[in-house]
Short mmCIF file of C-alpha atoms in Angstrom, two decimals:
data_model
loop_
_atom_site.label_atom_id
_atom_site.label_comp_id
_atom_site.label_asym_id
_atom_site.label_seq_id
_atom_site.Cartn_x
_atom_site.Cartn_y
_atom_site.Cartn_z
CA MET N 263 56.62 -50.06 63.49
CA SER N 264 56.34 -47.23 61.01
CA GLU N 265 57.85 -43.80 61.46
CA VAL N 266 55.95 -40.58 60.57
CA LYS N 267 57.74 -37.30 59.99
CA TYR N 268 56.86 -33.85 58.63
CA SER N 269 58.47 -31.28 56.35
CA LYS N 270 58.50 -27.50 56.41
CA GLU N 271 56.60 -27.60 53.11
CA HIS N 272 53.71 -29.28 54.98
CA GLU N 273 54.14 -32.83 53.69
CA TRP N 274 53.93 -35.89 55.91
CA ILE N 275 55.96 -39.04 55.26
CA LYS N 276 55.37 -42.49 56.69
CA LEU N 277 58.25 -44.94 56.41
CA ASP N 278 57.70 -48.73 56.48
CA GLY N 279 61.01 -50.45 55.82
CA GLU N 280 62.14 -48.98 52.49
CA GLU N 281 58.67 -47.84 51.44
CA ALA N 282 57.68 -44.23 52.12
CA THR N 283 54.10 -42.92 51.74
CA ILE N 284 53.82 -39.16 51.26
CA GLY N 285 50.92 -36.75 51.48
CA ILE N 286 50.09 -33.22 52.61
CA THR N 287 49.12 -32.33 56.16
CA LYS N 288 45.70 -31.37 57.48
CA HIS N 289 47.16 -27.98 58.30
CA ALA N 290 48.17 -27.58 54.63
CA THR N 291 44.65 -28.42 53.43
CA GLU N 292 43.19 -25.87 55.84
CA MET N 293 45.46 -23.19 54.43
CA LEU N 294 44.72 -24.18 50.81
CA GLY N 295 40.94 -24.36 51.13
CA ASP N 296 38.83 -26.53 48.80
CA ILE N 297 41.16 -28.61 46.64
CA VAL N 298 39.88 -29.10 43.09
CA PHE N 299 42.89 -30.50 41.25
CA ALA N 300 45.78 -32.84 41.98
CA GLU N 301 48.70 -33.84 39.76
CA LEU N 302 51.05 -36.65 40.81
CA PRO N 303 54.51 -37.78 39.72
CA GLU N 304 54.79 -40.59 37.16
CA LYS N 305 55.19 -44.12 38.40
CA GLY N 306 58.74 -45.30 37.82
CA SER N 307 60.19 -41.78 37.85
CA ASN N 308 62.87 -40.70 40.31
CA VAL N 309 62.34 -37.69 42.54
CA ASP N 310 64.94 -35.77 44.53
CA LYS N 311 64.61 -34.52 48.10
CA ASP N 312 62.89 -31.10 48.20
CA GLY N 313 62.10 -31.29 44.48
CA THR N 314 58.63 -30.79 42.97
CA ALA N 315 56.65 -34.02 42.87
CA GLY N 316 53.12 -32.82 42.17
CA VAL N 317 50.66 -29.98 42.23
CA VAL N 318 47.49 -29.24 44.14
CA GLU N 319 45.10 -26.48 43.24
CA SER N 320 42.36 -24.96 45.32
CA THR N 321 39.67 -22.67 43.97
CA LYS N 322 42.08 -19.86 44.84
CA ALA N 323 45.56 -20.90 43.68
CA ALA N 324 48.02 -23.61 42.65
CA SER N 325 50.68 -24.97 45.00
CA ASP N 326 53.57 -27.32 44.33
CA VAL N 327 53.90 -30.53 46.31
CA TYR N 328 57.49 -31.35 47.24
CA THR N 329 59.00 -34.68 48.18
CA PRO N 330 60.74 -34.61 51.57
CA VAL N 331 63.06 -37.48 50.56
CA SER N 332 64.61 -38.91 47.37
CA GLY N 333 63.51 -42.14 45.74
CA GLU N 334 61.71 -43.99 42.98
CA VAL N 335 57.94 -43.49 42.63
CA ILE N 336 56.42 -46.98 43.07
CA ASP N 337 52.75 -46.04 43.41
CA THR N 338 50.41 -43.03 43.09
CA ASN N 339 46.92 -42.50 44.49
CA GLN N 340 44.49 -42.26 41.55
CA MET N 341 41.61 -41.67 43.98
CA ILE N 342 42.74 -38.09 44.70
CA VAL N 343 43.19 -37.34 40.98
CA ASP N 344 39.63 -38.53 40.29
CA ASP N 345 38.17 -36.77 43.32
CA PRO N 346 40.50 -34.08 44.71
CA SER N 347 38.01 -33.18 47.47
CA LYS N 348 39.14 -36.40 49.24
CA ILE N 349 42.35 -34.53 50.09
CA ASN N 350 40.34 -32.10 52.25
CA GLU N 351 38.40 -34.94 53.82
CA ASP N 352 41.17 -37.31 54.84
CA PRO N 353 44.59 -35.82 54.04
CA GLU N 354 46.73 -37.83 56.44
CA GLU N 355 45.30 -41.32 55.78
CA THR N 356 43.44 -42.43 52.62
CA ALA N 357 44.27 -39.31 50.56
CA TRP N 358 48.02 -39.97 50.36
CA PHE N 359 49.78 -38.72 47.19
CA PHE N 360 52.54 -41.16 46.23
CA LYS N 361 54.77 -43.95 47.52
CA LEU N 362 58.54 -44.06 47.11
CA LYS N 363 61.20 -46.67 47.37
CA ILE N 364 63.44 -44.54 49.55
CA LYS N 365 67.03 -43.99 48.45
CA ASP N 366 68.69 -42.81 51.65
CA LYS N 367 67.03 -43.29 55.03
CA SER N 368 69.27 -40.67 56.63
CA GLU N 369 67.26 -38.01 54.73
CA MET N 370 64.53 -38.67 57.31
CA ASP N 371 66.73 -37.28 60.07
CA SER N 372 66.35 -33.63 59.14
CA LEU N 373 62.53 -33.84 59.14
CA MET N 374 60.28 -32.86 62.06
CA SER N 375 58.44 -35.02 64.57
CA LYS N 376 54.68 -34.54 65.00
CA GLU N 377 55.19 -32.28 68.00
CA GLU N 378 57.86 -30.22 66.24
CA TYR N 379 55.66 -29.85 63.15
CA GLU N 380 52.59 -28.79 65.13
CA LYS N 381 54.67 -26.11 66.82
CA PHE N 382 56.12 -25.04 63.45
CA ALA N 383 52.67 -24.91 61.80
CA LYS N 384 51.26 -22.85 64.63
CA GLU N 385 54.16 -20.38 64.56
CA THR N 386 54.21 -19.95 60.76
CA SER N 387 50.47 -19.45 60.38
CA ALA N 388 50.23 -16.92 63.24
CA MET A 205 47.99 4.15 53.56
CA SER A 206 45.95 2.61 56.32
CA ILE A 207 43.72 -0.35 55.55
CA LYS A 208 40.02 0.47 55.58
CA LYS A 209 37.29 -1.63 57.13
CA THR A 210 33.67 -1.84 56.10
CA SER A 211 30.83 -1.48 58.59
CA LEU A 212 30.47 -5.29 58.56
CA ASN A 213 34.05 -5.98 59.65
CA ASN A 214 33.08 -7.22 63.14
CA LEU A 215 30.38 -9.42 61.69
CA HIS A 216 32.86 -10.98 59.24
CA ILE A 217 35.19 -11.82 62.11
CA LYS A 218 32.31 -13.17 64.21
CA HIS A 219 31.40 -15.52 61.35
CA GLY A 220 34.95 -16.88 61.07
CA ALA A 221 36.03 -14.98 57.95
CA LYS A 222 39.52 -15.30 56.55
CA LEU A 223 40.37 -11.68 55.88
CA VAL A 224 42.51 -10.35 53.06
CA VAL A 225 43.31 -6.86 51.81
CA PHE A 226 41.46 -6.09 48.59
CA ALA A 227 41.52 -2.64 46.97
CA GLY A 228 42.68 -1.09 50.24
CA TYR A 229 39.94 -2.73 52.33
CA GLN A 230 40.08 -5.62 54.76
CA MET A 231 37.61 -8.03 53.17
CA PRO A 232 36.49 -11.64 53.74
CA ILE A 233 37.89 -14.07 51.16
CA GLN A 234 35.86 -16.92 52.68
CA TYR A 235 34.10 -18.00 55.86
CA LYS A 236 34.14 -21.34 57.69
CA ASP A 237 32.25 -23.33 55.02
CA GLY A 238 34.81 -22.57 52.32
CA ILE A 239 34.51 -21.32 48.75
CA ILE A 240 32.76 -24.33 47.18
CA GLN A 241 30.04 -24.59 49.83
CA GLU A 242 29.52 -20.81 49.76
CA HIS A 243 29.29 -20.87 45.97
CA LYS A 244 26.76 -23.71 45.98
CA TYR A 245 24.68 -22.14 48.74
CA THR A 246 24.35 -18.98 46.67
CA ARG A 247 23.17 -21.02 43.66
CA SER A 248 20.72 -23.14 45.69
CA HIS A 249 19.51 -20.66 48.34
CA SER A 250 20.99 -17.19 48.82
CA GLY A 251 24.25 -15.51 49.71
CA ILE A 252 25.08 -12.17 51.32
CA PHE A 253 28.03 -10.25 49.91
CA ASP A 254 29.59 -7.23 51.56
CA VAL A 255 30.37 -4.98 48.60
CA SER A 256 30.66 -1.83 50.68
CA HIS A 257 34.17 -1.27 49.33
CA MET A 258 32.62 -0.35 45.99
CA GLY A 259 31.97 3.32 45.28
CA GLN A 260 28.48 4.83 45.44
CA LEU A 261 28.73 8.06 43.50
CA PHE A 262 25.70 10.35 43.53
CA ILE A 263 25.62 13.11 40.93
CA SER A 264 22.93 15.79 40.92
CA GLY A 265 22.15 19.42 40.13
CA GLY A 266 21.48 21.03 36.77
CA ASP A 267 19.25 20.41 33.76
CA ASP A 268 22.14 19.51 31.46
CA LEU A 269 23.40 16.68 33.65
CA THR A 270 22.03 13.91 31.39
CA ASN A 271 23.56 15.53 28.30
CA ASP A 272 26.87 16.07 30.00
CA LEU A 273 27.04 12.52 31.32
CA GLU A 274 26.31 11.18 27.83
CA LYS A 275 29.50 12.97 26.73
CA ILE A 276 31.33 10.68 29.16
CA PHE A 277 29.43 7.38 29.12
CA PRO A 278 28.25 5.44 26.03
CA ALA A 279 24.89 4.62 27.67
CA ASP A 280 21.52 5.90 26.49
CA LEU A 281 20.86 7.98 29.60
CA LYS A 282 18.13 10.09 28.00
CA LYS A 283 15.96 7.01 27.58
CA LEU A 284 16.61 5.83 31.11
CA LYS A 285 13.55 6.03 33.34
CA THR A 286 13.82 6.98 36.99
CA ASN A 287 15.09 3.99 39.00
CA GLN A 288 16.26 2.15 35.90
CA SER A 289 19.89 0.91 35.71
CA LYS A 290 22.35 0.33 32.86
CA TYR A 291 25.76 -1.32 32.68
CA SER A 292 28.31 1.03 31.13
CA PHE A 293 31.96 2.09 31.04
CA LEU A 294 34.26 4.94 31.86
CA MET A 295 36.70 4.96 28.96
CA ASN A 296 39.87 6.78 28.02
CA ASN A 297 40.39 8.53 24.66
CA LYS A 298 41.75 5.31 23.17
CA GLY A 299 38.53 3.49 23.99
CA GLY A 300 40.24 1.54 26.80
CA ILE A 301 38.12 0.75 29.84
CA GLN A 302 39.04 2.73 32.97
CA ASP A 303 36.18 1.15 34.90
CA ASP A 304 33.00 -0.81 34.29
CA LEU A 305 30.02 0.46 36.26
CA ILE A 306 26.26 0.55 36.77
CA ILE A 307 24.41 3.83 36.25
CA THR A 308 20.97 4.25 37.84
CA LYS A 309 18.72 7.25 37.26
CA THR A 310 17.55 8.61 40.62
CA SER A 311 14.84 11.18 41.34
CA ASP A 312 17.33 14.06 41.32
CA GLY A 313 20.23 12.76 39.22
CA PHE A 314 22.24 9.57 38.86
CA LEU A 315 23.84 6.96 41.09
CA ILE A 316 26.93 5.25 39.70
CA ILE A 317 28.33 2.11 41.32
CA LEU A 318 32.11 1.98 40.83
CA ASN A 319 34.74 -0.67 41.37
CA ALA A 320 36.58 -0.29 44.68
CA ALA A 321 40.05 -0.08 43.18
CA CYS A 322 38.96 2.57 40.65
CA LYS A 323 36.54 4.70 42.63
CA TYR A 324 38.76 7.59 43.75
CA ASN A 325 40.30 7.95 40.32
CA ASP A 326 36.86 7.69 38.67
CA TYR A 327 35.58 10.44 40.95
CA GLU A 328 38.38 12.80 39.91
CA VAL A 329 38.00 11.96 36.21
CA ILE A 330 34.22 12.39 36.19
CA LYS A 331 34.40 15.57 38.27
CA SER A 332 36.93 17.16 35.95
CA LYS A 333 35.02 16.10 32.79
CA LEU A 334 31.87 17.67 34.25
CA ASP A 335 33.82 20.94 34.79
CA ASN A 336 32.84 20.98 38.47
CA GLN A 337 29.33 22.08 37.49
CA TYR A 338 27.43 19.46 39.44
CA LYS A 339 27.24 18.08 42.94
CA LEU A 340 29.24 14.86 43.21
CA ASN A 341 29.11 12.79 46.36
CA LEU A 342 31.15 9.59 46.68
CA ASP A 343 29.13 8.62 49.72
CA GLU A 344 31.11 6.60 52.25
CA SER A 345 28.42 6.86 54.93
CA LEU A 346 26.58 4.11 53.04
CA SER A 347 27.25 0.39 52.93
CA LEU A 348 26.38 -1.78 49.95
CA ILE A 349 25.08 -5.30 50.51
CA ALA A 350 24.36 -7.76 47.69
CA LEU A 351 21.89 -10.58 48.27
CA GLN A 352 22.03 -13.17 45.50
CA GLY A 353 20.38 -16.48 44.74
CA PRO A 354 17.00 -18.05 43.99
CA GLU A 355 15.80 -17.45 47.58
CA ALA A 356 17.06 -13.85 47.70
CA LYS A 357 13.62 -12.39 46.95
CA ASN A 358 11.95 -14.40 49.71
CA VAL A 359 14.61 -13.63 52.29
CA LEU A 360 14.70 -9.92 51.50
CA ASN A 361 10.93 -9.66 51.38
CA LYS A 362 10.74 -10.87 54.98
CA VAL A 363 13.09 -8.10 56.09
CA ILE A 364 11.91 -5.36 53.74
CA PRO A 365 8.40 -6.21 52.50
CA GLY A 366 7.53 -5.21 48.94
CA CYS A 367 10.97 -5.37 47.37
CA ASP A 368 10.14 -8.55 45.40
CA SER A 369 8.09 -6.47 42.94
CA LEU A 370 11.28 -4.87 41.55
CA LYS A 371 12.23 -5.87 38.01
CA PHE A 372 15.76 -6.75 36.94
CA MET A 373 17.98 -3.66 36.52
CA ASN A 374 15.43 -1.49 38.31
CA GLY A 375 15.56 0.08 41.74
CA ASN A 376 13.46 1.90 44.30
CA ASN A 377 13.46 3.52 47.71
CA HIS A 378 12.39 1.35 50.61
CA VAL A 379 12.34 1.72 54.37
CA TYR A 380 14.31 -0.28 56.94
CA LYS A 381 14.06 0.67 60.64
CA ASN A 382 12.53 4.04 59.70
CA GLU A 383 15.52 4.83 57.49
CA LYS A 384 15.60 5.11 53.71
CA VAL A 385 17.36 2.30 51.86
CA TYR A 386 17.83 2.14 48.10
CA ILE A 387 17.41 -1.30 46.56
CA THR A 388 18.16 -2.37 43.00
CA ARG A 389 17.46 -5.78 41.48
CA SER A 390 20.87 -6.63 40.12
CA GLY A 391 24.03 -8.48 40.89
CA TYR A 392 27.10 -10.17 39.59
CA THR A 393 26.70 -13.88 40.20
CA GLY A 394 24.40 -15.00 37.40
CA GLU A 395 21.56 -15.34 39.89
CA ASP A 396 18.52 -13.25 40.65
CA GLY A 397 19.33 -10.83 43.41
CA PHE A 398 19.43 -7.39 44.93
CA GLU A 399 21.89 -4.73 45.95
CA ILE A 400 20.92 -2.75 49.03
CA SER A 401 22.42 0.65 49.76
CA ILE A 402 22.03 1.25 53.49
CA LYS A 403 23.39 3.56 56.20
CA ASN A 404 26.63 2.21 57.72
CA SER A 405 25.08 2.20 61.20
CA ASP A 406 22.17 -0.04 60.06
CA ALA A 407 24.21 -2.46 57.92
CA GLU A 408 25.11 -4.98 60.63
CA THR A 409 21.60 -5.47 62.03
CA PHE A 410 20.23 -5.64 58.51
CA VAL A 411 22.66 -8.40 57.52
CA GLU A 412 22.00 -10.26 60.77
CA SER A 413 18.29 -10.30 59.95
CA LEU A 414 19.07 -11.72 56.48
CA ILE A 415 21.08 -14.46 58.19
CA GLU A 416 18.20 -15.16 60.62
CA ASN A 417 16.00 -15.65 57.57
CA GLY A 418 18.23 -18.36 56.13
CA SER A 419 20.86 -16.54 54.09
CA LYS A 420 24.62 -16.93 54.58
CA LEU A 421 27.62 -14.63 54.31
CA ILE A 422 29.71 -15.31 51.20
CA GLY A 423 33.31 -14.20 50.68
CA LEU A 424 35.19 -12.73 47.73
CA GLY A 425 36.49 -16.18 46.76
CA ALA A 426 33.03 -17.50 45.91
CA ARG A 427 32.07 -14.13 44.43
CA ASP A 428 34.89 -14.70 41.95
CA THR A 429 33.92 -18.29 41.03
CA LEU A 430 30.25 -17.25 40.74
CA ARG A 431 30.96 -14.32 38.42
CA MET A 432 33.30 -16.43 36.29
CA GLU A 433 30.66 -19.13 35.81
CA ALA A 434 28.27 -16.34 34.83
CA GLY A 435 30.83 -15.17 32.23
CA LEU A 436 31.12 -11.74 33.86
CA CYS A 437 34.28 -9.63 33.78
CA LEU A 438 36.37 -8.55 36.73
CA TYR A 439 37.97 -5.16 36.24
CA GLY A 440 41.75 -5.43 36.46
CA ASN A 441 41.67 -9.06 35.28
CA ASP A 442 39.43 -9.18 32.23
CA LEU A 443 39.09 -5.46 31.57
CA ASP A 444 41.75 -2.77 31.61
CA ASN A 445 42.93 0.55 30.17
CA ASP A 446 44.18 -1.15 27.00
CA THR A 447 40.99 -3.07 26.24
CA SER A 448 37.85 -1.65 24.65
CA PRO A 449 34.28 -2.79 25.31
CA ILE A 450 34.17 -4.19 21.75
CA GLU A 451 37.28 -6.29 22.35
CA ALA A 452 35.81 -7.37 25.69
CA ASN A 453 32.76 -8.72 23.82
CA LEU A 454 30.55 -6.22 25.64
CA LYS A 455 29.20 -4.59 22.49
CA TRP A 456 25.66 -5.21 23.78
CA ALA A 457 26.23 -2.55 26.45
CA ILE A 458 26.68 0.16 23.82
CA PRO A 459 23.28 1.01 22.35
CA LYS A 460 23.04 1.57 18.58
CA SER A 461 21.65 5.05 19.20
CA ARG A 462 24.96 6.10 20.75
CA ILE A 463 27.43 4.76 18.17
CA GLU A 464 27.26 7.84 15.95
CA THR A 465 27.30 10.29 18.85
CA GLU A 466 30.26 11.67 20.78
CA PHE A 467 31.54 10.41 24.10
CA VAL A 468 34.99 9.73 25.53
CA GLY A 469 36.53 7.07 23.28
CA SER A 470 33.75 7.23 20.66
CA GLU A 471 36.13 7.65 17.69
CA VAL A 472 37.94 4.42 18.49
CA LEU A 473 34.73 2.51 19.18
CA LYS A 474 33.09 3.71 15.96
CA ASN A 475 36.11 2.54 14.05
CA GLN A 476 36.08 -0.84 15.82
CA PHE A 477 32.36 -1.24 15.13
CA GLN A 478 33.04 -0.76 11.40
CA SER A 479 36.37 -2.53 10.94
CA GLY A 480 36.26 -5.12 13.70
CA VAL A 481 38.88 -5.85 16.35
CA LYS A 482 42.09 -7.87 16.44
CA LYS A 483 41.49 -9.56 19.79
CA LEU A 484 38.28 -10.72 21.40
CA ARG A 485 37.26 -11.98 24.84
CA VAL A 486 36.12 -15.60 24.73
CA GLY A 487 35.08 -18.40 27.06
CA ILE A 488 37.59 -21.25 27.38
CA LYS A 489 36.93 -24.80 28.54
CA PRO A 490 39.97 -27.02 29.15
CA ASP A 491 39.51 -30.67 28.08
CA SER A 492 40.95 -32.00 31.35
CA ARG A 493 40.78 -30.99 35.01
CA VAL A 494 43.81 -28.71 34.67
CA ILE A 495 43.07 -25.13 35.70
CA ALA A 496 44.45 -22.30 33.56
CA ARG A 497 44.61 -19.13 35.61
CA GLY A 498 45.15 -15.49 34.64
CA ASN A 499 48.21 -14.84 32.41
CA THR A 500 48.29 -18.40 31.03
CA LYS A 501 49.50 -18.20 27.42
CA ILE A 502 47.21 -19.50 24.68
CA TYR A 503 48.55 -21.25 21.55
CA ASN A 504 47.11 -22.56 18.27
CA ASP A 505 47.78 -26.06 16.92
CA LYS A 506 50.89 -24.72 15.16
CA ASN A 507 52.39 -23.70 18.51
CA GLN A 508 51.98 -19.98 17.77
CA GLU A 509 50.96 -17.75 20.65
CA ILE A 510 47.47 -16.37 19.98
CA GLY A 511 46.38 -14.89 23.30
CA LYS A 512 46.25 -14.94 27.07
CA VAL A 513 43.89 -16.16 29.80
CA THR A 514 42.62 -13.32 32.03
CA SER A 515 40.55 -15.31 34.58
CA GLY A 516 40.42 -19.00 35.33
CA THR A 517 39.26 -21.26 38.10
CA PHE A 518 37.38 -24.44 38.87
CA GLY A 519 33.64 -23.85 38.45
CA PRO A 520 31.92 -25.50 41.44
CA SER A 521 28.47 -25.61 39.78
CA VAL A 522 29.63 -26.69 36.32
CA GLU A 523 32.11 -29.05 38.06
CA HIS A 524 34.82 -28.33 35.54
CA PRO A 525 37.68 -25.88 35.07
CA ILE A 526 36.58 -22.69 33.31
CA ALA A 527 38.45 -19.69 31.98
CA MET A 528 38.09 -16.59 29.90
CA GLY A 529 40.69 -14.67 27.99
CA TYR A 530 41.59 -12.82 24.84
CA VAL A 531 42.51 -14.52 21.57
CA ASP A 532 43.35 -13.30 18.09
CA ASN A 533 39.97 -12.72 16.48
CA SER A 534 40.46 -15.48 13.90
CA TYR A 535 40.46 -18.05 16.74
CA SER A 536 37.38 -16.72 18.54
CA THR A 537 34.79 -19.04 16.97
CA VAL A 538 33.13 -21.49 19.36
CA ASN A 539 34.69 -24.99 19.32
CA THR A 540 38.06 -23.77 18.01
CA LYS A 541 40.78 -26.00 19.45
CA ILE A 542 43.40 -24.11 21.42
CA PHE A 543 46.22 -25.01 23.81
CA LEU A 544 46.94 -23.55 27.23
CA GLU A 545 50.48 -23.53 28.59
CA VAL A 546 50.26 -24.70 32.20
CA ARG A 547 53.46 -25.62 34.06
CA GLY A 548 55.34 -26.10 30.80
CA LYS A 549 52.75 -28.42 29.21
CA LYS A 550 50.30 -27.57 26.41
CA ILE A 551 46.83 -28.43 27.67
CA PRO A 552 44.11 -28.85 25.01
CA ALA A 553 41.03 -26.66 25.39
CA ASN A 554 38.12 -25.30 23.37
CA ILE A 555 36.69 -21.87 22.80
CA CYS A 556 33.16 -21.97 24.21
CA ASN A 557 30.08 -19.84 24.67
CA LEU A 558 29.63 -17.64 27.73
CA PRO A 559 28.17 -17.93 30.30
CA PHE A 560 29.29 -21.32 31.59
CA TYR A 561 26.29 -21.28 33.92
CA LYS A 562 22.85 -20.24 32.73
CA LYS A 563 21.30 -17.15 34.25
CA ASN A 564 18.13 -16.99 36.32
CA TYR A 565 17.42 -13.26 36.14
CA VAL A 566 13.91 -11.97 36.64
CA LYS A 567 13.31 -10.09 33.43
CA GLY A 568 12.01 -6.57 33.39
CA GLU A 569 11.15 -4.43 30.41
CA ILE A 570 13.29 -5.06 27.40
CA ASN A 571 14.70 -1.91 25.86
CA VAL A 572 15.91 -2.35 22.33
#
């Protein structure tokens, strides 16, 4: 049974054992508009909780993508680099950004549940 | 200062616009379809742009008006026929651009379309340079609607029959709902199109009838990507008080007949015509998908800074990142390799020809 949590920077994280898959939320894509560029962390690199781990750009502006937890990058999604519009189409499933081997599972505790995130997203965009 | 609204504000909201404040006005940045779809619809069909925030300055009264305006603007206004338009500049004494604008000769004077952020200052500057001798009216009872795209002529002709006979950079009076409207064939997207000056109270029904005939509202976001693909400058980004029309690669807008004559900034321009300029506006195409936006630093292959990007985005029709900026003149030749500093990395790019997207203007008379 996997666990899905959300960050205040509008990333989602799905944890299966020690493997975490991270992407940006549908709400984030709606705020960004049409995404035309994605940059991902390098495979094998280590990223720290709340640190920059990528970039997305819409026609309007560039935004950093942060990692909600620390770990080693074990995979990245080339599909979204080749066709960034996939991020608008399916942000919370096939258009994931990167996978981590998670360093410390307790870092998940401070993140939000789906309900908490939806409330947060609604409040911050109002 | 309170935020102004155009006469189409309710319509923007009704069509799901995301509103932003631009030049003191609440304006739509995009609608429900988003920037890329809006951009492509303009290129394939037609798009409606609310440009009512721009200034419509009418100047009339007095036989010397043309002469006196030529002391301000570097355009050949004496040769201009009634209803003909020219792109020109309001400059300072250093030849820097205070605004870029379109001047149209009307039956009793001139109409000048000014950028929204500059219009009140332009009005004061022009009024004072004309020594208060003429009647100046920055008319805010009028809206300005641009209709752009290959289908623009067909859509507009259904609403206002007869306007498709206009030639590019020409205008005329037409009638809509028994009221006078002034239409010019012009625009800022690289497409054929029109700008319609219409009473505020008629603007909403007019735009609704354009929509009924197949056109769609387009926001400022797509207006920006469209004008960039067309290689056109945005005042405040690509043009400013410290940049001359020669440096901006807009020499074509200064007719040869005016170079030796006097106008505001003419000394500097004459000098630049003879001796050349140090920096020049160029088109820039990054090798990869990385987007270099305004203020990105430009380097040569020896890691020396040679210029700055002034506008950059992803071009939805060319399907590639595009940019324009200023480089040291010795690097302005097409195909020169340059490097753009984006997020700490040097991204390879090439100087390229403008526009990125080829124009589809309906040509009128050519004045050499």
